[in-house]
mmCIF file with all atom_site columns, C-alpha atoms in Angstrom:
data_model
loop_
_atom_site.group_PDB
_atom_site.id
_atom_site.type_symbol
_atom_site.label_atom_id
_atom_site.label_alt_id
_atom_site.label_comp_id
_atom_site.label_asym_id
_atom_site.label_entity_id
_atom_site.label_seq_id
_atom_site.pdbx_PDB_ins_code
_atom_site.Cartn_x
_atom_site.Cartn_y
_atom_site.Cartn_z
_atom_site.occupancy
_atom_site.B_iso_or_equiv
_atom_site.pdbx_formal_charge
_atom_site.auth_seq_id
_atom_site.auth_comp_id
_atom_site.auth_asym_id
_atom_site.auth_atom_id
_atom_site.pdbx_PDB_model_num
ATOM 1   C CA . UNK A 1 1   ? -9.876  8.188   23.032  1.00 52.00 ? 211 UNK A CA 1
ATOM 2   C CA . UNK A 1 2   ? -9.216  8.926   19.097  1.00 66.00 ? 212 UNK A CA 1
ATOM 3   C CA . UNK A 1 3   ? -9.167  5.731   17.180  1.00 81.00 ? 213 UNK A CA 1
ATOM 4   C CA . UNK A 1 4   ? -4.873  5.161   16.468  1.00 83.00 ? 214 UNK A CA 1
ATOM 5   C CA . UNK A 1 5   ? -4.803  3.355   13.080  1.00 86.00 ? 215 UNK A CA 1
ATOM 6   C CA . UNK A 1 6   ? -0.917  4.482   12.551  1.00 87.00 ? 216 UNK A CA 1
ATOM 7   C CA . UNK A 1 7   ? 2.283   6.257   14.607  1.00 86.00 ? 217 UNK A CA 1
ATOM 8   C CA . UNK A 1 8   ? 4.949   7.802   12.886  1.00 86.00 ? 218 UNK A CA 1
ATOM 9   C CA . UNK A 1 9   ? 8.309   8.651   14.575  1.00 84.00 ? 219 UNK A CA 1
ATOM 10  C CA . UNK A 1 10  ? 9.779   11.747  13.506  1.00 86.00 ? 220 UNK A CA 1
ATOM 11  C CA . UNK A 1 11  ? 13.099  13.375  13.875  1.00 87.00 ? 221 UNK A CA 1
ATOM 12  C CA . UNK A 1 12  ? 11.690  15.655  16.828  1.00 89.00 ? 222 UNK A CA 1
ATOM 13  C CA . UNK A 1 13  ? 7.882   14.564  17.244  1.00 89.00 ? 223 UNK A CA 1
ATOM 14  C CA . UNK A 1 14  ? 5.261   12.124  16.205  1.00 90.00 ? 224 UNK A CA 1
ATOM 15  C CA . UNK A 1 15  ? 2.370   11.996  14.115  1.00 91.00 ? 225 UNK A CA 1
ATOM 16  C CA . UNK A 1 16  ? -0.559  9.785   14.628  1.00 91.00 ? 226 UNK A CA 1
ATOM 17  C CA . UNK A 1 17  ? -2.972  8.973   12.023  1.00 92.00 ? 227 UNK A CA 1
ATOM 18  C CA . UNK A 1 18  ? -6.531  8.284   13.400  1.00 90.00 ? 228 UNK A CA 1
ATOM 19  C CA . UNK A 1 19  ? -9.837  7.761   10.992  1.00 88.00 ? 229 UNK A CA 1
ATOM 20  C CA . UNK A 1 20  ? -10.377 11.236  10.418  1.00 89.00 ? 230 UNK A CA 1
ATOM 21  C CA . UNK A 1 21  ? -7.530  13.263  10.902  1.00 90.00 ? 231 UNK A CA 1
ATOM 22  C CA . UNK A 1 22  ? -3.809  13.401  11.673  1.00 93.00 ? 232 UNK A CA 1
ATOM 23  C CA . UNK A 1 23  ? -2.336  14.787  14.597  1.00 91.00 ? 233 UNK A CA 1
ATOM 24  C CA . UNK A 1 24  ? 1.296   16.017  15.272  1.00 91.00 ? 234 UNK A CA 1
ATOM 25  C CA . UNK A 1 25  ? 2.608   15.549  18.636  1.00 89.00 ? 235 UNK A CA 1
ATOM 26  C CA . UNK A 1 26  ? 5.498   17.394  19.637  1.00 87.00 ? 236 UNK A CA 1
ATOM 27  C CA . UNK A 1 27  ? 7.083   17.676  23.227  1.00 88.00 ? 237 UNK A CA 1
ATOM 28  C CA . UNK A 1 28  ? 5.686   20.522  25.496  1.00 86.00 ? 238 UNK A CA 1
ATOM 29  C CA . UNK A 1 29  ? 3.156   21.371  23.253  1.00 85.00 ? 239 UNK A CA 1
ATOM 30  C CA . UNK A 1 30  ? -0.696  20.084  22.547  1.00 87.00 ? 240 UNK A CA 1
ATOM 31  C CA . UNK A 1 31  ? -2.043  17.812  19.862  1.00 87.00 ? 241 UNK A CA 1
ATOM 32  C CA . UNK A 1 32  ? -2.636  19.705  16.594  1.00 87.00 ? 242 UNK A CA 1
ATOM 33  C CA . UNK A 1 33  ? -4.863  18.192  13.759  1.00 89.00 ? 243 UNK A CA 1
ATOM 34  C CA . UNK A 1 34  ? -2.957  18.812  10.162  1.00 88.00 ? 244 UNK A CA 1
ATOM 35  C CA . UNK A 1 35  ? -5.160  20.783  7.685   1.00 79.00 ? 245 UNK A CA 1
ATOM 36  C CA . UNK A 1 36  ? -5.880  21.053  4.895   1.00 72.00 ? 246 UNK A CA 1
ATOM 37  C CA . UNK A 1 37  ? -7.184  17.580  4.315   1.00 81.00 ? 247 UNK A CA 1
ATOM 38  C CA . UNK A 1 38  ? -9.514  16.937  1.432   1.00 79.00 ? 248 UNK A CA 1
ATOM 39  C CA . UNK A 1 39  ? -10.965 13.477  2.843   1.00 87.00 ? 249 UNK A CA 1
ATOM 40  C CA . UNK A 1 40  ? -9.967  10.794  5.720   1.00 90.00 ? 250 UNK A CA 1
ATOM 41  C CA . UNK A 1 41  ? -6.202  9.604   5.657   1.00 93.00 ? 251 UNK A CA 1
ATOM 42  C CA . UNK A 1 42  ? -5.095  6.176   4.270   1.00 92.00 ? 252 UNK A CA 1
ATOM 43  C CA . UNK A 1 43  ? -1.566  6.195   5.171   1.00 92.00 ? 253 UNK A CA 1
ATOM 44  C CA . UNK A 1 44  ? 1.423   8.593   6.596   1.00 93.00 ? 254 UNK A CA 1
ATOM 45  C CA . UNK A 1 45  ? 4.547   8.403   5.858   1.00 92.00 ? 255 UNK A CA 1
ATOM 46  C CA . UNK A 1 46  ? 8.021   10.551  6.347   1.00 89.00 ? 256 UNK A CA 1
ATOM 47  C CA . UNK A 1 47  ? 10.237  10.806  3.127   1.00 86.00 ? 257 UNK A CA 1
ATOM 48  C CA . UNK A 1 48  ? 13.165  13.598  2.183   1.00 85.00 ? 258 UNK A CA 1
ATOM 49  C CA . UNK A 1 49  ? 12.269  15.598  5.337   1.00 88.00 ? 259 UNK A CA 1
ATOM 50  C CA . UNK A 1 50  ? 8.698   15.938  4.955   1.00 91.00 ? 260 UNK A CA 1
ATOM 51  C CA . UNK A 1 51  ? 5.554   14.347  6.431   1.00 93.00 ? 261 UNK A CA 1
ATOM 52  C CA . UNK A 1 52  ? 3.025   12.803  3.601   1.00 93.00 ? 262 UNK A CA 1
ATOM 53  C CA . UNK A 1 53  ? -0.501  11.996  4.151   1.00 94.00 ? 263 UNK A CA 1
ATOM 54  C CA . UNK A 1 54  ? -2.243  9.858   1.422   1.00 92.00 ? 264 UNK A CA 1
ATOM 55  C CA . UNK A 1 55  ? -6.219  10.524  1.224   1.00 91.00 ? 265 UNK A CA 1
ATOM 56  C CA . UNK A 1 56  ? -7.778  9.104   -1.772  1.00 86.00 ? 266 UNK A CA 1
ATOM 57  C CA . UNK A 1 57  ? -6.733  10.838  -4.470  1.00 84.00 ? 267 UNK A CA 1
ATOM 58  C CA . UNK A 1 58  ? -3.620  12.855  -3.384  1.00 86.00 ? 268 UNK A CA 1
ATOM 59  C CA . UNK A 1 59  ? -0.827  13.257  -0.779  1.00 88.00 ? 269 UNK A CA 1
ATOM 60  C CA . UNK A 1 60  ? -0.648  16.657  1.183   1.00 90.00 ? 270 UNK A CA 1
ATOM 61  C CA . UNK A 1 61  ? 2.835   17.098  2.249   1.00 89.00 ? 271 UNK A CA 1
ATOM 62  C CA . UNK A 1 62  ? 4.176   19.002  5.631   1.00 92.00 ? 272 UNK A CA 1
ATOM 63  C CA . UNK A 1 63  ? 6.860   20.191  7.391   1.00 91.00 ? 273 UNK A CA 1
ATOM 64  C CA . UNK A 1 64  ? 7.684   18.191  10.905  1.00 89.00 ? 274 UNK A CA 1
ATOM 65  C CA . UNK A 1 65  ? 6.244   21.106  12.724  1.00 85.00 ? 275 UNK A CA 1
ATOM 66  C CA . UNK A 1 66  ? 2.707   20.724  10.292  1.00 87.00 ? 276 UNK A CA 1
ATOM 67  C CA . UNK A 1 67  ? 3.032   23.683  7.962   1.00 90.00 ? 277 UNK A CA 1
ATOM 68  C CA . UNK A 1 68  ? 1.471   22.565  4.540   1.00 91.00 ? 278 UNK A CA 1
ATOM 69  C CA . UNK A 1 69  ? 3.759   22.860  1.799   1.00 89.00 ? 279 UNK A CA 1
ATOM 70  C CA . UNK A 1 70  ? 1.913   20.994  -1.453  1.00 86.00 ? 280 UNK A CA 1
ATOM 71  C CA . UNK A 1 71  ? -0.659  18.514  -2.725  1.00 85.00 ? 281 UNK A CA 1
ATOM 72  C CA . UNK A 1 72  ? 0.619   16.162  -5.208  1.00 83.00 ? 282 UNK A CA 1
ATOM 73  C CA . UNK A 1 73  ? -1.914  13.853  -6.840  1.00 81.00 ? 283 UNK A CA 1
ATOM 74  C CA . UNK A 1 74  ? -1.449  9.795   -6.947  1.00 79.00 ? 284 UNK A CA 1
ATOM 75  C CA . UNK A 1 75  ? -3.635  7.172   -8.852  1.00 71.00 ? 285 UNK A CA 1
ATOM 76  C CA . UNK A 1 76  ? -6.029  6.210   -6.433  1.00 69.00 ? 286 UNK A CA 1
ATOM 77  C CA . UNK A 1 77  ? -5.456  2.511   -6.260  1.00 74.00 ? 287 UNK A CA 1
ATOM 78  C CA . UNK A 1 78  ? -5.278  1.345   -2.794  1.00 84.00 ? 288 UNK A CA 1
ATOM 79  C CA . UNK A 1 79  ? -2.562  3.190   -1.154  1.00 89.00 ? 289 UNK A CA 1
ATOM 80  C CA . UNK A 1 80  ? -1.799  1.960   2.272   1.00 91.00 ? 290 UNK A CA 1
ATOM 81  C CA . UNK A 1 81  ? 1.953   3.244   2.395   1.00 91.00 ? 291 UNK A CA 1
ATOM 82  C CA . UNK A 1 82  ? 3.737   6.711   0.904   1.00 92.00 ? 292 UNK A CA 1
ATOM 83  C CA . UNK A 1 83  ? 7.141   7.916   0.949   1.00 90.00 ? 293 UNK A CA 1
ATOM 84  C CA . UNK A 1 84  ? 9.099   10.278  -1.053  1.00 87.00 ? 294 UNK A CA 1
ATOM 85  C CA . UNK A 1 85  ? 12.387  10.221  -3.383  1.00 84.00 ? 295 UNK A CA 1
ATOM 86  C CA . UNK A 1 86  ? 13.126  14.027  -4.351  1.00 78.00 ? 296 UNK A CA 1
ATOM 87  C CA . UNK A 1 87  ? 10.047  15.316  -6.108  1.00 74.00 ? 297 UNK A CA 1
ATOM 88  C CA . UNK A 1 88  ? 8.809   11.889  -6.542  1.00 81.00 ? 298 UNK A CA 1
ATOM 89  C CA . UNK A 1 89  ? 6.104   9.843   -4.731  1.00 84.00 ? 299 UNK A CA 1
ATOM 90  C CA . UNK A 1 90  ? 6.597   6.212   -3.170  1.00 87.00 ? 300 UNK A CA 1
ATOM 91  C CA . UNK A 1 91  ? 2.916   4.603   -3.415  1.00 87.00 ? 301 UNK A CA 1
ATOM 92  C CA . UNK A 1 92  ? 2.649   1.002   -1.886  1.00 90.00 ? 302 UNK A CA 1
ATOM 93  C CA . UNK A 1 93  ? -0.547  -0.462  -2.334  1.00 90.00 ? 303 UNK A CA 1
ATOM 94  C CA . UNK A 1 94  ? -2.665  -3.164  -0.072  1.00 91.00 ? 304 UNK A CA 1
ATOM 95  C CA . UNK A 1 95  ? -1.618  -6.083  -2.595  1.00 90.00 ? 305 UNK A CA 1
ATOM 96  C CA . UNK A 1 96  ? 2.205   -5.372  -2.019  1.00 90.00 ? 306 UNK A CA 1
ATOM 97  C CA . UNK A 1 97  ? 3.060   -3.433  -5.230  1.00 88.00 ? 307 UNK A CA 1
ATOM 98  C CA . UNK A 1 98  ? 5.265   -0.373  -5.121  1.00 88.00 ? 308 UNK A CA 1
ATOM 99  C CA . UNK A 1 99  ? 5.375   2.259   -7.548  1.00 83.00 ? 309 UNK A CA 1
ATOM 100 C CA . UNK A 1 100 ? 7.513   5.617   -8.098  1.00 82.00 ? 310 UNK A CA 1
ATOM 101 C CA . UNK A 1 101 ? 5.073   8.298   -9.330  1.00 79.00 ? 311 UNK A CA 1
ATOM 102 C CA . UNK A 1 102 ? 6.455   11.353  -11.152 1.00 73.00 ? 312 UNK A CA 1
ATOM 103 C CA . UNK A 1 103 ? 4.185   14.127  -10.068 1.00 66.00 ? 313 UNK A CA 1
ATOM 104 C CA . UNK A 1 104 ? 5.570   17.419  -11.870 1.00 62.00 ? 314 UNK A CA 1
ATOM 105 C CA . UNK A 1 105 ? 1.912   17.574  -13.915 1.00 58.00 ? 315 UNK A CA 1
ATOM 106 C CA . UNK A 1 106 ? -1.903  17.287  -13.272 1.00 59.00 ? 316 UNK A CA 1
ATOM 107 C CA . UNK A 1 107 ? -1.635  13.708  -13.424 1.00 63.00 ? 317 UNK A CA 1
ATOM 108 C CA . UNK A 1 108 ? 0.970   11.531  -11.764 1.00 64.00 ? 318 UNK A CA 1
ATOM 109 C CA . UNK A 1 109 ? 3.005   8.951   -14.155 1.00 65.00 ? 319 UNK A CA 1
ATOM 110 C CA . UNK A 1 110 ? 4.562   5.674   -13.129 1.00 65.00 ? 320 UNK A CA 1
ATOM 111 C CA . UNK A 1 111 ? 8.374   6.317   -13.334 1.00 65.00 ? 321 UNK A CA 1
ATOM 112 C CA . UNK A 1 112 ? 9.063   2.481   -11.934 1.00 67.00 ? 322 UNK A CA 1
ATOM 113 C CA . UNK A 1 113 ? 7.418   -0.426  -10.927 1.00 77.00 ? 323 UNK A CA 1
ATOM 114 C CA . UNK A 1 114 ? 9.145   -2.576  -8.107  1.00 88.00 ? 324 UNK A CA 1
ATOM 115 C CA . UNK A 1 115 ? 9.632   -5.989  -7.903  1.00 87.00 ? 325 UNK A CA 1
ATOM 116 C CA . UNK A 1 116 ? 7.449   -7.592  -5.422  1.00 87.00 ? 326 UNK A CA 1
ATOM 117 C CA . UNK A 1 117 ? 9.051   -8.818  -2.642  1.00 92.00 ? 327 UNK A CA 1
ATOM 118 C CA . UNK A 1 118 ? 5.510   -9.676  -0.614  1.00 91.00 ? 328 UNK A CA 1
ATOM 119 C CA . UNK A 1 119 ? 1.901   -10.101 -1.526  1.00 90.00 ? 329 UNK A CA 1
ATOM 120 C CA . UNK A 1 120 ? 1.062   -8.412  1.971   1.00 94.00 ? 330 UNK A CA 1
ATOM 121 C CA . UNK A 1 121 ? 0.836   -4.617  2.347   1.00 93.00 ? 331 UNK A CA 1
ATOM 122 C CA . UNK A 1 122 ? 3.916   -2.471  2.911   1.00 94.00 ? 332 UNK A CA 1
ATOM 123 C CA . UNK A 1 123 ? 3.481   -1.056  6.272   1.00 92.00 ? 333 UNK A CA 1
ATOM 124 C CA . UNK A 1 124 ? 6.822   1.295   6.168   1.00 92.00 ? 334 UNK A CA 1
ATOM 125 C CA . UNK A 1 125 ? 9.149   2.472   3.301   1.00 93.00 ? 335 UNK A CA 1
ATOM 126 C CA . UNK A 1 126 ? 12.156  4.780   3.554   1.00 90.00 ? 336 UNK A CA 1
ATOM 127 C CA . UNK A 1 127 ? 15.077  5.338   1.310   1.00 87.00 ? 337 UNK A CA 1
ATOM 128 C CA . UNK A 1 128 ? 18.142  3.753   2.344   1.00 87.00 ? 338 UNK A CA 1
ATOM 129 C CA . UNK A 1 129 ? 21.761  3.942   1.258   1.00 86.00 ? 339 UNK A CA 1
ATOM 130 C CA . UNK A 1 130 ? 23.238  4.487   -2.438  1.00 85.00 ? 340 UNK A CA 1
ATOM 131 C CA . UNK A 1 131 ? 19.633  5.002   -4.270  1.00 86.00 ? 341 UNK A CA 1
ATOM 132 C CA . UNK A 1 132 ? 17.780  1.970   -2.796  1.00 90.00 ? 342 UNK A CA 1
ATOM 133 C CA . UNK A 1 133 ? 14.268  1.580   -1.203  1.00 91.00 ? 343 UNK A CA 1
ATOM 134 C CA . UNK A 1 134 ? 13.669  -0.062  2.201   1.00 94.00 ? 344 UNK A CA 1
ATOM 135 C CA . UNK A 1 135 ? 10.523  -1.450  3.002   1.00 95.00 ? 345 UNK A CA 1
ATOM 136 C CA . UNK A 1 136 ? 8.807   -3.237  5.576   1.00 96.00 ? 346 UNK A CA 1
ATOM 137 C CA . UNK A 1 137 ? 5.636   -5.202  5.173   1.00 96.00 ? 347 UNK A CA 1
ATOM 138 C CA . UNK A 1 138 ? 2.942   -6.883  7.035   1.00 95.00 ? 348 UNK A CA 1
ATOM 139 C CA . UNK A 1 139 ? 3.774   -10.137 6.763   1.00 97.00 ? 349 UNK A CA 1
ATOM 140 C CA . UNK A 1 140 ? 7.184   -9.667  8.353   1.00 97.00 ? 350 UNK A CA 1
ATOM 141 C CA . UNK A 1 141 ? 9.077   -9.406  5.034   1.00 97.00 ? 351 UNK A CA 1
ATOM 142 C CA . UNK A 1 142 ? 11.780  -6.972  4.780   1.00 97.00 ? 352 UNK A CA 1
ATOM 143 C CA . UNK A 1 143 ? 13.311  -5.936  1.089   1.00 96.00 ? 353 UNK A CA 1
ATOM 144 C CA . UNK A 1 144 ? 15.766  -3.717  -0.144  1.00 95.00 ? 354 UNK A CA 1
ATOM 145 C CA . UNK A 1 145 ? 15.296  -2.592  -3.578  1.00 93.00 ? 355 UNK A CA 1
ATOM 146 C CA . UNK A 1 146 ? 17.028  -0.599  -6.146  1.00 91.00 ? 356 UNK A CA 1
ATOM 147 C CA . UNK A 1 147 ? 15.326  2.880   -6.803  1.00 87.00 ? 357 UNK A CA 1
ATOM 148 C CA . UNK A 1 148 ? 16.431  3.109   -10.258 1.00 84.00 ? 358 UNK A CA 1
ATOM 149 C CA . UNK A 1 149 ? 15.065  -0.006  -12.146 1.00 87.00 ? 359 UNK A CA 1
ATOM 150 C CA . UNK A 1 150 ? 13.069  -1.458  -9.023  1.00 88.00 ? 360 UNK A CA 1
ATOM 151 C CA . UNK A 1 151 ? 14.771  -4.482  -8.780  1.00 92.00 ? 361 UNK A CA 1
ATOM 152 C CA . UNK A 1 152 ? 14.881  -6.931  -5.362  1.00 94.00 ? 362 UNK A CA 1
ATOM 153 C CA . UNK A 1 153 ? 18.546  -6.730  -3.989  1.00 93.00 ? 363 UNK A CA 1
ATOM 154 C CA . UNK A 1 154 ? 18.171  -8.252  -0.445  1.00 93.00 ? 364 UNK A CA 1
ATOM 155 C CA . UNK A 1 155 ? 14.925  -9.859  1.447   1.00 95.00 ? 365 UNK A CA 1
ATOM 156 C CA . UNK A 1 156 ? 14.741  -11.024 5.100   1.00 96.00 ? 366 UNK A CA 1
ATOM 157 C CA . UNK A 1 157 ? 11.873  -12.519 6.626   1.00 97.00 ? 367 UNK A CA 1
ATOM 158 C CA . UNK A 1 158 ? 10.631  -11.432 10.591  1.00 97.00 ? 368 UNK A CA 1
ATOM 159 C CA . UNK A 1 159 ? 8.055   -12.651 12.831  1.00 97.00 ? 369 UNK A CA 1
ATOM 160 C CA . UNK A 1 160 ? 5.235   -10.331 12.926  1.00 96.00 ? 370 UNK A CA 1
ATOM 161 C CA . UNK A 1 161 ? 4.163   -6.944  10.866  1.00 95.00 ? 371 UNK A CA 1
ATOM 162 C CA . UNK A 1 162 ? 7.246   -4.350  10.502  1.00 95.00 ? 372 UNK A CA 1
ATOM 163 C CA . UNK A 1 163 ? 6.550   -1.167  12.027  1.00 91.00 ? 373 UNK A CA 1
ATOM 164 C CA . UNK A 1 164 ? 9.395   0.742   12.612  1.00 90.00 ? 374 UNK A CA 1
ATOM 165 C CA . UNK A 1 165 ? 12.622  0.961   10.037  1.00 91.00 ? 375 UNK A CA 1
ATOM 166 C CA . UNK A 1 166 ? 15.517  3.386   11.542  1.00 90.00 ? 376 UNK A CA 1
ATOM 167 C CA . UNK A 1 167 ? 18.895  4.347   9.804   1.00 90.00 ? 377 UNK A CA 1
ATOM 168 C CA . UNK A 1 168 ? 21.512  4.713   12.496  1.00 91.00 ? 378 UNK A CA 1
ATOM 169 C CA . UNK A 1 169 ? 24.665  5.381   10.803  1.00 89.00 ? 379 UNK A CA 1
ATOM 170 C CA . UNK A 1 170 ? 25.492  2.324   8.208   1.00 90.00 ? 380 UNK A CA 1
ATOM 171 C CA . UNK A 1 171 ? 22.920  -0.117  9.787   1.00 94.00 ? 381 UNK A CA 1
ATOM 172 C CA . UNK A 1 172 ? 19.152  -0.375  9.297   1.00 95.00 ? 382 UNK A CA 1
ATOM 173 C CA . UNK A 1 173 ? 17.195  -1.417  12.743  1.00 96.00 ? 383 UNK A CA 1
ATOM 174 C CA . UNK A 1 174 ? 13.852  -2.887  11.886  1.00 96.00 ? 384 UNK A CA 1
ATOM 175 C CA . UNK A 1 175 ? 11.098  -4.353  14.285  1.00 96.00 ? 385 UNK A CA 1
ATOM 176 C CA . UNK A 1 176 ? 7.604   -6.005  14.081  1.00 96.00 ? 386 UNK A CA 1
ATOM 177 C CA . UNK A 1 177 ? 4.628   -5.673  16.091  1.00 94.00 ? 387 UNK A CA 1
ATOM 178 C CA . UNK A 1 178 ? 5.286   -9.321  17.908  1.00 96.00 ? 388 UNK A CA 1
ATOM 179 C CA . UNK A 1 179 ? 9.064   -7.574  19.265  1.00 95.00 ? 389 UNK A CA 1
ATOM 180 C CA . UNK A 1 180 ? 11.063  -9.411  16.369  1.00 96.00 ? 390 UNK A CA 1
ATOM 181 C CA . UNK A 1 181 ? 13.862  -7.432  15.622  1.00 97.00 ? 391 UNK A CA 1
ATOM 182 C CA . UNK A 1 182 ? 16.685  -7.257  13.033  1.00 95.00 ? 392 UNK A CA 1
ATOM 183 C CA . UNK A 1 183 ? 19.914  -5.047  12.151  1.00 95.00 ? 393 UNK A CA 1
ATOM 184 C CA . UNK A 1 184 ? 21.229  -4.881  8.491   1.00 93.00 ? 394 UNK A CA 1
ATOM 185 C CA . UNK A 1 185 ? 25.043  -3.669  8.500   1.00 92.00 ? 395 UNK A CA 1
ATOM 186 C CA . UNK A 1 186 ? 24.582  -1.692  5.189   1.00 87.00 ? 396 UNK A CA 1
ATOM 187 C CA . UNK A 1 187 ? 28.391  -0.477  5.480   1.00 83.00 ? 397 UNK A CA 1
ATOM 188 C CA . UNK A 1 188 ? 29.445  -2.456  2.165   1.00 76.00 ? 398 UNK A CA 1
ATOM 189 C CA . UNK A 1 189 ? 26.780  0.032   0.029   1.00 69.00 ? 399 UNK A CA 1
ATOM 190 C CA . UNK A 1 190 ? 28.472  2.950   1.182   1.00 62.00 ? 400 UNK A CA 1
ATOM 191 C CA . UNK A 1 191 ? 31.908  1.837   0.763   1.00 58.00 ? 401 UNK A CA 1
ATOM 192 C CA . UNK A 1 192 ? 34.088  3.134   -2.298  1.00 52.00 ? 402 UNK A CA 1
ATOM 193 C CA . UNK A 1 193 ? 34.037  0.495   -5.245  1.00 46.00 ? 403 UNK A CA 1
ATOM 194 C CA . UNK A 1 194 ? 36.396  0.638   -7.820  1.00 41.00 ? 404 UNK A CA 1
#
């Protein structure tokens, strides 16, 4: 049995991060390891319809079926969570900080730093409606931040580590490893305003 460290639900498959590799599990087919990875994975994420695998100094980008698309450098500072907005990487670190990195050149540059919603490690990150970032932390904090300036817009506290985030229509669903759950109605963010 592999040492499973993270499980990530994709639209039609699952990604499993072990201590040495990332496996893609699709219905009706054998598990397959993603390649090429230059080192052991430290985080996996989903953003912009791409599977992201972080190692110590780069993020490898794959399609959901496991086809390698690109490699992007990151700044190698305790990465535990990763996502993507357009061509920019969202990098979450063990100290609870999150940065948005531009990756157009050989060296990533920080575009924005998000207000810290928790001192614990981010577990899940996803883009939300109307330019927002939704983050679930290991201490149960659920936060919504503005992607333009990193400002904290909303925050809630759940019991247990946030391990699941899902947007369904205008509702954000969050769940923890201890069975706590929350549904945020975000319709107000998508309504037309004067």
